[in-house]
Amino acid sequence: MSRVTLVTGGMGGLGEAICMKMADMGYDVATTYSPGNTKVDGWLAEMKEKGYTFRAYPCDVSDYASAQECISQIVKDMGPVDVLVNNAGITRDMTFKKMDKVNWDAVIKTNLDSVFNMTKPVCDGMVERGWGRIVNISSVNGQKGAFGQTNYSAAKAGMHGFTKALAYEVARKGVTVNTISPGYIGTKMVTAIAPEVLETKILPQIPMGRLGKPEEVAGLVAYLASEEAAFVTGANIAINGGQHMQ
Ligand code: CAA
């Protein structure tokens, strides 16, 4: 029986590439989408045309009850979750001077509370079965901070604190917990940055002088989910074209 992977926020950006790669590796793949997103059927059909059969579940990852309900449905339909990729995230970029509580809370809840909400219903089962992989998609901006991202950088740095603490607790139980910190990848989140900011402030910080590709991050997720990565835990793996050297 193949293992089940759940990728939060799989419809687009990094998530879609991760879903495809995990399916290529032989996993059964489920993803979440924001309740009310009307594009889900079209996306599933488009994926099917490309040869991928995914299941998609509505889930407000920032809400604990919604996360619990979503995961219990996945378990009913597909079996227990063996690999959890906490990928869903948002930005609300603005300088701290302009940052209000609403935009602070939105990012902390969606990017950080979600990690608790989604991991809590699956972690005990992984421990009982003696096998599990939790991969948290953080960001270079959680490692080094970014202009206009006090909320996002705080949430992304918090994710790695969670990774390290939980990795300790489950280290002897066959469950690994790791963080991946992508740099600027060519997704909608990044291409939404004003072109002059991207060209004059961001690209010059990347030694490779280009944006990353979603498939490059997906390959790393697949490695961390594999048997070969059994000895990697509590790590924060940078994938950023060398930006961390700046
Ligand atoms: N470093 C230094 N100074 C910067 C800067 C930067 N990265 N970005 C902007 N500034 C400066 C500007 O040059 C400007 O200076 P002056 O007042 O002296 O002219 C000042 O800050 C104000 O800049 P803006 O006019 O752009 O201010 P704004 O309020 O309109 O916008 C902002 C602020 C929304 C933060 C905008 O600058 C922005 O979008 N920056 C990019 C933020 C970013 O990198 N987001 C990452 C999104 S992708 C992602 O998050 C994925 C991931 O994990 C990597």
Coordinates of N, CA and C and ligand atoms in Angstrom, one line a residue, residues 91 93-95 98 138-141 146-149 152 156 182-185 189-190 193-194 197 201-202 205, ligand 1:
T91 N 1.5 36.2 2.2 CA 2.2 37.4 2.6 C 1.2 38.5 2.7
D93 N 2.8 42.0 2.9 CA 4.0 42.8 3.1 C 3.7 44.2 3.3
M94 N 4.3 44.8 4.3 CA 4.2 46.3 4.5 C 5.3 46.6 5.6
T95 N 5.7 47.9 5.5 CA 6.7 48.2 6.6 C 6.0 48.2 7.9
K98 N 3.5 50.7 8.9 CA 2.1 50.6 8.3 C 1.4 49.3 8.8
S138 N 9.5 26.9 5.2 CA 9.8 28.2 5.8 C 10.3 29.1 4.7
S139 N 11.3 29.9 5.0 CA 11.7 30.9 4.0 C 13.1 31.5 4.4
V140 N 13.9 31.9 3.4 CA 15.1 32.6 3.6 C 14.8 33.8 4.5
N141 N 13.6 34.3 4.3 CA 13.3 35.6 5.1 C 13.0 35.3 6.5
A146 N 13.4 40.3 6.3 CA 13.3 41.0 5.0 C 12.5 42.3 5.2
F147 N 12.9 43.3 4.4 CA 12.3 44.6 4.5 C 10.8 44.4 4.2
G148 N 9.9 44.9 5.0 CA 8.5 44.8 4.8 C 7.8 43.5 5.2
Q149 N 8.6 42.7 6.0 CA 8.0 41.3 6.3 C 8.2 41.0 7.8
Y152 N 5.8 38.0 8.4 CA 6.2 36.8 7.6 C 7.5 36.3 8.2
K156 N 7.9 32.6 9.9 CA 8.8 31.6 9.2 C 9.9 31.2 10.2
P182 N 13.2 28.0 1.4 CA 13.5 28.4 0.0 C 13.8 29.9 0.0
G183 N 14.5 30.3 -1.0 CA 14.7 31.7 -1.3 C 13.6 32.2 -2.2
Y184 N 13.9 33.1 -3.1 CA 12.9 33.6 -4.0 C 12.7 32.7 -5.2
I185 N 11.5 32.1 -5.2 CA 11.2 31.1 -6.2 C 10.2 31.7 -7.2
M189 N 3.6 34.4 -5.6 CA 3.9 35.2 -4.4 C 5.1 36.1 -4.7
V190 N 6.1 35.7 -5.4 CA 7.3 36.5 -5.7 C 7.0 37.4 -6.9
I193 N 5.7 40.9 -6.4 CA 6.5 42.0 -5.9 C 6.7 43.0 -7.1
A194 N 6.6 44.3 -6.8 CA 6.8 45.3 -7.9 C 8.1 45.0 -8.6
V197 N 11.3 46.6 -7.5 CA 11.8 46.1 -6.2 C 12.5 44.8 -6.4
K201 N 16.3 45.4 -5.7 CA 16.5 45.1 -4.3 C 16.7 43.6 -4.1
I202 N 16.1 42.7 -4.9 CA 16.1 41.3 -4.5 C 17.1 40.5 -5.4
Q205 N 20.6 40.3 -4.6 CA 21.1 39.6 -3.4 C 21.3 38.1 -3.6
Ligands
CAA1 N1 15.8 47.0 1.2 C1 16.1 48.3 1.5 N2 15.2 49.3 1.3 C2 14.1 49.0 0.7 C3 13.7 47.7 0.4 C4 14.6 46.7 0.6 N3 14.4 45.4 0.3 N4 12.5 47.7 -0.2 C5 12.1 49.0 -0.2 N5 13.0 49.8 0.4 C6 13.0 51.2 0.6 C7 12.6 51.9 -0.7 O1 13.7 52.1 -1.5 C8 12.0 53.2 -0.2 O2 13.1 54.1 0.2 P1 12.9 55.7 0.1 O3 11.8 56.0 1.0 O4 14.2 56.2 0.6 O5 12.6 55.9 -1.4 C9 11.3 52.8 1.1 O6 11.9 51.6 1.5 C10 9.8 52.6 0.9 O7 9.7 51.6 -0.1 P2 8.4 51.5 -0.9 O8 8.1 52.8 -1.7 O9 8.4 50.2 -1.7 O10 7.3 51.4 0.3 P3 5.9 50.8 0.2 O11 5.3 51.1 1.5 O12 5.2 51.1 -1.0 O13 6.2 49.2 0.1 C11 6.9 47.1 0.6 C12 6.9 48.5 1.0 C13 5.5 46.5 0.5 C14 7.6 46.3 1.7 C15 7.7 46.9 -0.7 O14 8.9 47.5 -0.6 C16 7.9 45.4 -1.1 O15 7.0 44.8 -1.7 N6 9.1 44.9 -0.8 C17 9.4 43.5 -1.1 C18 9.1 42.6 0.1 C19 9.5 41.2 -0.1 O16 10.7 41.0 -0.4 N7 8.6 40.3 -0.1 C20 8.9 39.0 -0.3 C21 7.7 38.3 -0.9 S1 8.1 36.7 -1.6 C22 8.2 35.8 -0.3 O17 8.0 36.1 0.8 C23 8.6 34.4 -0.5 C24 9.8 34.0 0.2 O18 9.6 33.3 1.2 C25 11.1 34.4 -0.2

